[in-house]
PDB file of C-alpha atoms in Angstrom:
ATOM      1  CA  UNK A   1      -0.045   0.090  -0.072  1.00 91.00           C
ATOM      2  CA  UNK A   2       1.137   3.343  -0.887  1.00 91.00           C
ATOM      3  CA  UNK A   3      -0.115   7.025  -0.533  1.00 89.00           C
ATOM      4  CA  UNK A   4       0.976   9.556  -3.196  1.00 89.00           C
ATOM      5  CA  UNK A   5       1.145  13.325  -2.882  1.00 85.00           C
ATOM      6  CA  UNK A   6      -2.346  13.803  -3.934  1.00 87.00           C
ATOM      7  CA  UNK A   7      -3.901  11.479  -1.363  1.00 89.00           C
ATOM      8  CA  UNK A   8      -4.512   8.646  -3.683  1.00 92.00           C
ATOM      9  CA  UNK A   9      -4.069   5.010  -2.432  1.00 96.00           C
ATOM     10  CA  UNK A  10      -1.953   2.609  -4.638  1.00 95.00           C
ATOM     11  CA  UNK A  11      -1.925  -1.032  -4.154  1.00 95.00           C
ATOM     12  CA  UNK A  12       0.499  -3.600  -5.428  1.00 95.00           C
ATOM     13  CA  UNK A  13      -1.442  -6.867  -6.440  1.00 95.00           C
ATOM     14  CA  UNK A  14      -0.890  -9.941  -8.328  1.00 95.00           C
ATOM     15  CA  UNK A  15      -3.087  -8.475 -11.124  1.00 95.00           C
ATOM     16  CA  UNK A  16      -1.340  -5.121 -11.531  1.00 95.00           C
ATOM     17  CA  UNK A  17      -1.354  -1.741  -9.779  1.00 96.00           C
ATOM     18  CA  UNK A  18      -4.671  -0.518  -8.408  1.00 96.00           C
ATOM     19  CA  UNK A  19      -5.161   3.248  -7.703  1.00 95.00           C
ATOM     20  CA  UNK A  20      -8.024   4.494  -5.444  1.00 96.00           C
ATOM     21  CA  UNK A  21      -8.721   8.256  -6.097  1.00 93.00           C
ATOM     22  CA  UNK A  22     -11.669   9.266  -4.074  1.00 91.00           C
ATOM     23  CA  UNK A  23     -14.064   6.403  -4.825  1.00 93.00           C
ATOM     24  CA  UNK A  24     -12.850   5.728  -8.339  1.00 95.00           C
ATOM     25  CA  UNK A  25     -10.677   2.601  -9.000  1.00 95.00           C
ATOM     26  CA  UNK A  26      -8.000   2.540 -11.824  1.00 94.00           C
ATOM     27  CA  UNK A  27      -5.932  -0.454 -13.004  1.00 95.00           C
ATOM     28  CA  UNK A  28      -2.530  -0.304 -14.428  1.00 95.00           C
ATOM     29  CA  UNK A  29      -1.534  -3.695 -15.976  1.00 94.00           C
ATOM     30  CA  UNK A  30       0.069  -5.377 -18.866  1.00 95.00           C
ATOM     31  CA  UNK A  31      -3.008  -5.103 -21.025  1.00 93.00           C
ATOM     32  CA  UNK A  32      -2.942  -1.353 -20.676  1.00 92.00           C
ATOM     33  CA  UNK A  33       0.804  -1.313 -21.548  1.00 91.00           C
ATOM     34  CA  UNK A  34       1.808   0.043 -18.108  1.00 94.00           C
ATOM     35  CA  UNK A  35       3.674  -2.983 -16.748  1.00 94.00           C
ATOM     36  CA  UNK A  36       5.937  -5.679 -18.100  1.00 91.00           C
ATOM     37  CA  UNK A  37       4.224  -8.288 -15.639  1.00 94.00           C
ATOM     38  CA  UNK A  38       1.105  -8.070 -13.544  1.00 95.00           C
ATOM     39  CA  UNK A  39       2.858  -9.583 -10.395  1.00 96.00           C
ATOM     40  CA  UNK A  40       3.667  -6.226  -8.633  1.00 96.00           C
ATOM     41  CA  UNK A  41       5.926  -6.718  -5.562  1.00 95.00           C
ATOM     42  CA  UNK A  42       6.960  -3.153  -4.650  1.00 95.00           C
ATOM     43  CA  UNK A  43       5.801   0.400  -4.920  1.00 96.00           C
ATOM     44  CA  UNK A  44       7.479   3.817  -4.527  1.00 94.00           C
ATOM     45  CA  UNK A  45       6.320   7.362  -4.913  1.00 93.00           C
ATOM     46  CA  UNK A  46       8.657  10.151  -6.195  1.00 90.00           C
ATOM     47  CA  UNK A  47       7.248  13.465  -4.783  1.00 89.00           C
ATOM     48  CA  UNK A  48       9.475  15.656  -7.148  1.00 87.00           C
ATOM     49  CA  UNK A  49       8.091  14.196 -10.363  1.00 86.00           C
ATOM     50  CA  UNK A  50       4.635  12.609  -9.153  1.00 89.00           C
ATOM     51  CA  UNK A  51       5.744   9.221 -10.515  1.00 90.00           C
ATOM     52  CA  UNK A  52       4.897   5.857  -9.186  1.00 92.00           C
ATOM     53  CA  UNK A  53       7.603   3.186  -9.554  1.00 93.00           C
ATOM     54  CA  UNK A  54       6.163  -0.421  -9.613  1.00 95.00           C
ATOM     55  CA  UNK A  55       8.490  -3.280  -9.331  1.00 94.00           C
ATOM     56  CA  UNK A  56       7.285  -6.434 -10.786  1.00 95.00           C
ATOM     57  CA  UNK A  57       8.444 -10.079 -11.302  1.00 93.00           C
ATOM     58  CA  UNK A  58       9.726  -8.934 -14.858  1.00 92.00           C
ATOM     59  CA  UNK A  59      11.336  -5.492 -14.023  1.00 90.00           C
ATOM     60  CA  UNK A  60      10.184  -2.070 -13.117  1.00 90.00           C
ATOM     61  CA  UNK A  61       7.797   0.578 -14.579  1.00 92.00           C
ATOM     62  CA  UNK A  62       7.591   4.273 -14.007  1.00 90.00           C
ATOM     63  CA  UNK A  63       3.998   5.463 -14.221  1.00 92.00           C
ATOM     64  CA  UNK A  64       3.299   9.061 -14.769  1.00 89.00           C
ATOM     65  CA  UNK A  65      -0.420   9.892 -15.476  1.00 85.00           C
ATOM     66  CA  UNK A  66      -1.531   7.950 -18.515  1.00 88.00           C
ATOM     67  CA  UNK A  67       1.927   6.862 -19.691  1.00 89.00           C
ATOM     68  CA  UNK A  68       4.467   4.324 -18.331  1.00 89.00           C
ATOM     69  CA  UNK A  69       8.226   3.596 -19.118  1.00 86.00           C
ATOM     70  CA  UNK A  70       9.288  -0.040 -18.515  1.00 87.00           C
ATOM     71  CA  UNK A  71      12.849  -1.283 -17.709  1.00 84.00           C
ATOM     72  CA  UNK A  72      13.505  -5.050 -17.643  1.00 85.00           C
ATOM     73  CA  UNK A  73      16.701  -7.190 -17.363  1.00 85.00           C
ATOM     74  CA  UNK A  74      19.274  -7.408 -20.197  1.00 82.00           C
ATOM     75  CA  UNK A  75      22.467  -5.760 -21.540  1.00 80.00           C
ATOM     76  CA  UNK A  76      22.700  -2.143 -20.563  1.00 76.00           C
ATOM     77  CA  UNK A  77      19.597  -2.713 -18.492  1.00 79.00           C
ATOM     78  CA  UNK A  78      18.764  -4.306 -14.951  1.00 82.00           C
ATOM     79  CA  UNK A  79      20.973  -7.130 -13.792  1.00 84.00           C
ATOM     80  CA  UNK A  80      17.829  -9.130 -12.633  1.00 87.00           C
ATOM     81  CA  UNK A  81      14.101  -8.929 -13.423  1.00 88.00           C
ATOM     82  CA  UNK A  82      12.471  -9.662 -10.032  1.00 93.00           C
ATOM     83  CA  UNK A  83      12.257  -6.461  -7.951  1.00 94.00           C
ATOM     84  CA  UNK A  84      11.621  -6.996  -4.218  1.00 94.00           C
ATOM     85  CA  UNK A  85      11.859  -3.434  -2.945  1.00 95.00           C
ATOM     86  CA  UNK A  86      12.136   0.045  -4.247  1.00 95.00           C
ATOM     87  CA  UNK A  87      13.316   3.427  -2.707  1.00 95.00           C
ATOM     88  CA  UNK A  88      13.380   7.014  -4.311  1.00 92.00           C
ATOM     89  CA  UNK A  89      15.408   9.835  -3.122  1.00 90.00           C
ATOM     90  CA  UNK A  90      15.747  12.889  -5.538  1.00 84.00           C
ATOM     91  CA  UNK A  91      17.103  11.611  -8.818  1.00 84.00           C
ATOM     92  CA  UNK A  92      18.284   8.243  -7.104  1.00 87.00           C
ATOM     93  CA  UNK A  93      16.241   5.023  -7.471  1.00 89.00           C
ATOM     94  CA  UNK A  94      17.202   1.830  -5.529  1.00 93.00           C
ATOM     95  CA  UNK A  95      15.975  -1.503  -6.370  1.00 94.00           C
ATOM     96  CA  UNK A  96      16.208  -4.723  -4.215  1.00 95.00           C
ATOM     97  CA  UNK A  97      16.302  -8.167  -5.795  1.00 92.00           C
ATOM     98  CA  UNK A  98      17.488 -11.713  -5.054  1.00 90.00           C
ATOM     99  CA  UNK A  99      21.030 -11.047  -6.434  1.00 92.00           C
ATOM    100  CA  UNK A 100      21.752  -7.798  -4.562  1.00 92.00           C
ATOM    101  CA  UNK A 101      20.778  -4.207  -4.956  1.00 93.00           C
ATOM    102  CA  UNK A 102      20.906  -1.783  -7.806  1.00 91.00           C
ATOM    103  CA  UNK A 103      21.046   1.916  -7.517  1.00 90.00           C
ATOM    104  CA  UNK A 104      20.339   4.106 -10.485  1.00 87.00           C
ATOM    105  CA  UNK A 105      20.322   7.915 -11.279  1.00 82.00           C
ATOM    106  CA  UNK A 106      17.713   9.596 -13.433  1.00 76.00           C
ATOM    107  CA  UNK A 107      15.928   6.432 -13.980  1.00 64.00           C
ATOM    108  CA  UNK A 108      13.475   6.077 -16.861  1.00 61.00           C
ATOM    109  CA  UNK A 109      13.280   9.853 -17.753  1.00 57.00           C
ATOM    110  CA  UNK A 110      12.616  10.568 -21.402  1.00 54.00           C
ATOM    111  CA  UNK A 111      14.519   8.311 -23.917  1.00 55.00           C
ATOM    112  CA  UNK A 112      17.360   7.286 -21.400  1.00 58.00           C
ATOM    113  CA  UNK A 113      17.116   4.329 -19.130  1.00 66.00           C
ATOM    114  CA  UNK A 114      19.320   5.852 -16.483  1.00 72.00           C
ATOM    115  CA  UNK A 115      22.349   8.181 -16.177  1.00 73.00           C
ATOM    116  CA  UNK A 116      24.338   6.008 -13.639  1.00 76.00           C
ATOM    117  CA  UNK A 117      24.080   2.395 -12.591  1.00 81.00           C
ATOM    118  CA  UNK A 118      25.698   0.772  -9.521  1.00 86.00           C
ATOM    119  CA  UNK A 119      25.115  -2.811  -8.465  1.00 88.00           C
ATOM    120  CA  UNK A 120      25.843  -4.045  -5.084  1.00 89.00           C
ATOM    121  CA  UNK A 121      26.308  -7.645  -4.096  1.00 90.00           C
ATOM    122  CA  UNK A 122      27.420  -9.712  -1.096  1.00 85.00           C
ATOM    123  CA  UNK A 123      31.027 -10.365  -0.026  1.00 81.00           C
ATOM    124  CA  UNK A 124      31.879  -6.752  -0.631  1.00 83.00           C
ATOM    125  CA  UNK A 125      28.793  -4.535  -0.046  1.00 89.00           C
ATOM    126  CA  UNK A 126      26.040  -6.584   1.420  1.00 92.00           C
ATOM    127  CA  UNK A 127      25.819  -9.381   4.181  1.00 92.00           C
ATOM    128  CA  UNK A 128      23.506 -11.460   1.739  1.00 92.00           C
ATOM    129  CA  UNK A 129      22.312 -11.227  -1.934  1.00 92.00           C
ATOM    130  CA  UNK A 130      18.711 -11.613  -0.911  1.00 94.00           C
ATOM    131  CA  UNK A 131      17.541  -7.962  -0.540  1.00 95.00           C
ATOM    132  CA  UNK A 132      14.263  -7.497   1.324  1.00 95.00           C
ATOM    133  CA  UNK A 133      14.131  -3.605   1.814  1.00 95.00           C
ATOM    134  CA  UNK A 134      15.980  -0.588   0.475  1.00 96.00           C
ATOM    135  CA  UNK A 135      15.758   2.871   1.876  1.00 95.00           C
ATOM    136  CA  UNK A 136      17.412   6.284   1.631  1.00 94.00           C
ATOM    137  CA  UNK A 137      18.102   8.499   4.663  1.00 93.00           C
ATOM    138  CA  UNK A 138      18.058  12.235   4.903  1.00 91.00           C
ATOM    139  CA  UNK A 139      21.793  12.383   3.969  1.00 90.00           C
ATOM    140  CA  UNK A 140      21.224  10.354   0.746  1.00 88.00           C
ATOM    141  CA  UNK A 141      22.834   7.269   2.020  1.00 92.00           C
ATOM    142  CA  UNK A 142      21.380   4.027   0.794  1.00 94.00           C
ATOM    143  CA  UNK A 143      20.383   1.341   3.474  1.00 96.00           C
ATOM    144  CA  UNK A 144      19.935  -2.248   2.265  1.00 96.00           C
ATOM    145  CA  UNK A 145      18.159  -4.900   4.345  1.00 95.00           C
ATOM    146  CA  UNK A 146      19.016  -8.474   3.473  1.00 94.00           C
ATOM    147  CA  UNK A 147      18.313 -11.849   4.946  1.00 90.00           C
ATOM    148  CA  UNK A 148      21.446 -11.947   6.849  1.00 93.00           C
ATOM    149  CA  UNK A 149      21.661  -8.174   8.023  1.00 93.00           C
ATOM    150  CA  UNK A 150      21.832  -4.455   7.196  1.00 94.00           C
ATOM    151  CA  UNK A 151      24.222  -2.388   5.060  1.00 93.00           C
ATOM    152  CA  UNK A 152      24.685   1.331   4.646  1.00 93.00           C
ATOM    153  CA  UNK A 153      26.270   2.515   1.471  1.00 91.00           C
ATOM    154  CA  UNK A 154      27.625   6.084   1.070  1.00 87.00           C
ATOM    155  CA  UNK A 155      28.297   7.867  -2.102  1.00 79.00           C
ATOM    156  CA  UNK A 156      31.571   9.799  -1.647  1.00 80.00           C
ATOM    157  CA  UNK A 157      32.993  11.916  -4.577  1.00 81.00           C
ATOM    158  CA  UNK A 158      36.941  11.395  -4.421  1.00 84.00           C
ATOM    159  CA  UNK A 159      39.631  11.704  -6.962  1.00 90.00           C
ATOM    160  CA  UNK A 160      42.091   8.899  -7.609  1.00 91.00           C
ATOM    161  CA  UNK A 161      44.696  10.803  -5.770  1.00 92.00           C
ATOM    162  CA  UNK A 162      42.517  11.107  -2.637  1.00 90.00           C
ATOM    163  CA  UNK A 163      42.008   7.200  -2.858  1.00 88.00           C
ATOM    164  CA  UNK A 164      45.682   6.541  -3.263  1.00 91.00           C
ATOM    165  CA  UNK A 165      46.679   8.833  -0.285  1.00 91.00           C
ATOM    166  CA  UNK A 166      43.922   7.093   1.833  1.00 88.00           C
ATOM    167  CA  UNK A 167      45.328   3.754   0.947  1.00 87.00           C
ATOM    168  CA  UNK A 168      48.904   4.821   1.694  1.00 88.00           C
ATOM    169  CA  UNK A 169      47.806   6.026   5.117  1.00 87.00           C
ATOM    170  CA  UNK A 170      46.192   2.711   5.786  1.00 82.00           C
ATOM    171  CA  UNK A 171      49.287   0.768   4.897  1.00 81.00           C
ATOM    172  CA  UNK A 172      51.350   3.057   7.037  1.00 79.00           C
ATOM    173  CA  UNK A 173      49.149   2.715   9.991  1.00 77.00           C
ATOM    174  CA  UNK A 174      48.078  -0.920   9.797  1.00 72.00           C
ATOM    175  CA  UNK A 175      50.715  -2.854   7.908  1.00 67.00           C
ATOM    176  CA  UNK A 176      54.012  -1.290   8.248  1.00 60.00           C
ATOM    177  CA  UNK A 177      55.586  -2.718  11.223  1.00 57.00           C
ATOM    178  CA  UNK A 178      59.321  -2.143  11.111  1.00 58.00           C
ATOM    179  CA  UNK A 179      59.185  -0.134  14.320  1.00 55.00           C
ATOM    180  CA  UNK A 180      60.149  -2.312  17.197  1.00 51.00           C
ATOM    181  CA  UNK A 181      61.630  -5.192  15.251  1.00 53.00           C
ATOM    182  CA  UNK A 182      65.199  -3.625  15.215  1.00 49.00           C
ATOM    183  CA  UNK A 183      66.530  -1.911  18.282  1.00 48.00           C
ATOM    184  CA  UNK A 184      67.455   1.640  17.555  1.00 51.00           C
ATOM    185  CA  UNK A 185      70.831   0.927  19.438  1.00 52.00           C
ATOM    186  CA  UNK A 186      71.579  -1.802  16.980  1.00 51.00           C
ATOM    187  CA  UNK A 187      74.163  -1.092  14.301  1.00 57.00           C
ATOM    188  CA  UNK A 188      75.942  -3.263  11.745  1.00 57.00           C
ATOM    189  CA  UNK A 189      78.468  -2.406   9.206  1.00 62.00           C
ATOM    190  CA  UNK A 190      76.957  -4.877   6.665  1.00 60.00           C
ATOM    191  CA  UNK A 191      73.045  -5.402   6.938  1.00 57.00           C
ATOM    192  CA  UNK A 192      73.524  -8.777   4.994  1.00 61.00           C
ATOM    193  CA  UNK A 193      76.297 -10.029   7.349  1.00 62.00           C
ATOM    194  CA  UNK A 194      75.809  -8.700  10.850  1.00 56.00           C
TER     195      UNK A 194
END
């Protein structure tokens, strides 16, 4: 169940998306060209564009008024069709599915599918690939709830030089351990033949 900015009630059902506006019901489904599949599993509202995002068993649809843009899995598209959760924050859209989480920017606007695409999987980003919930906080950080725990993903703009400096500091702090191995009083004329 989802409430939009106009007070309409949206329902995710196995037969498409249903909208209750006042006492009038409207159905958005495959037959009407709004969805790739009628099995709707997640809904999200974008207050900036008044769009409804519907995650289905075969991709996602962006519904605005009487039109819809659909995105499914494939090359230069989504990594997986089955959408389990959706979150919207500004121009960012996060999708949860059984093989991780996907974050896209400027999703399904006009002729472009998205401007930026990031996919997060377990072992590096998530405790488990089975994503059950996604959300953005006020700072724009992505929270991903999985079957095995919770992850927070921050987007930080850094240059390659910044990353190199950070790694150098980490190595110096955590891995360089020459201090203490050799006494400062010890001397040798030949380090290979003490």
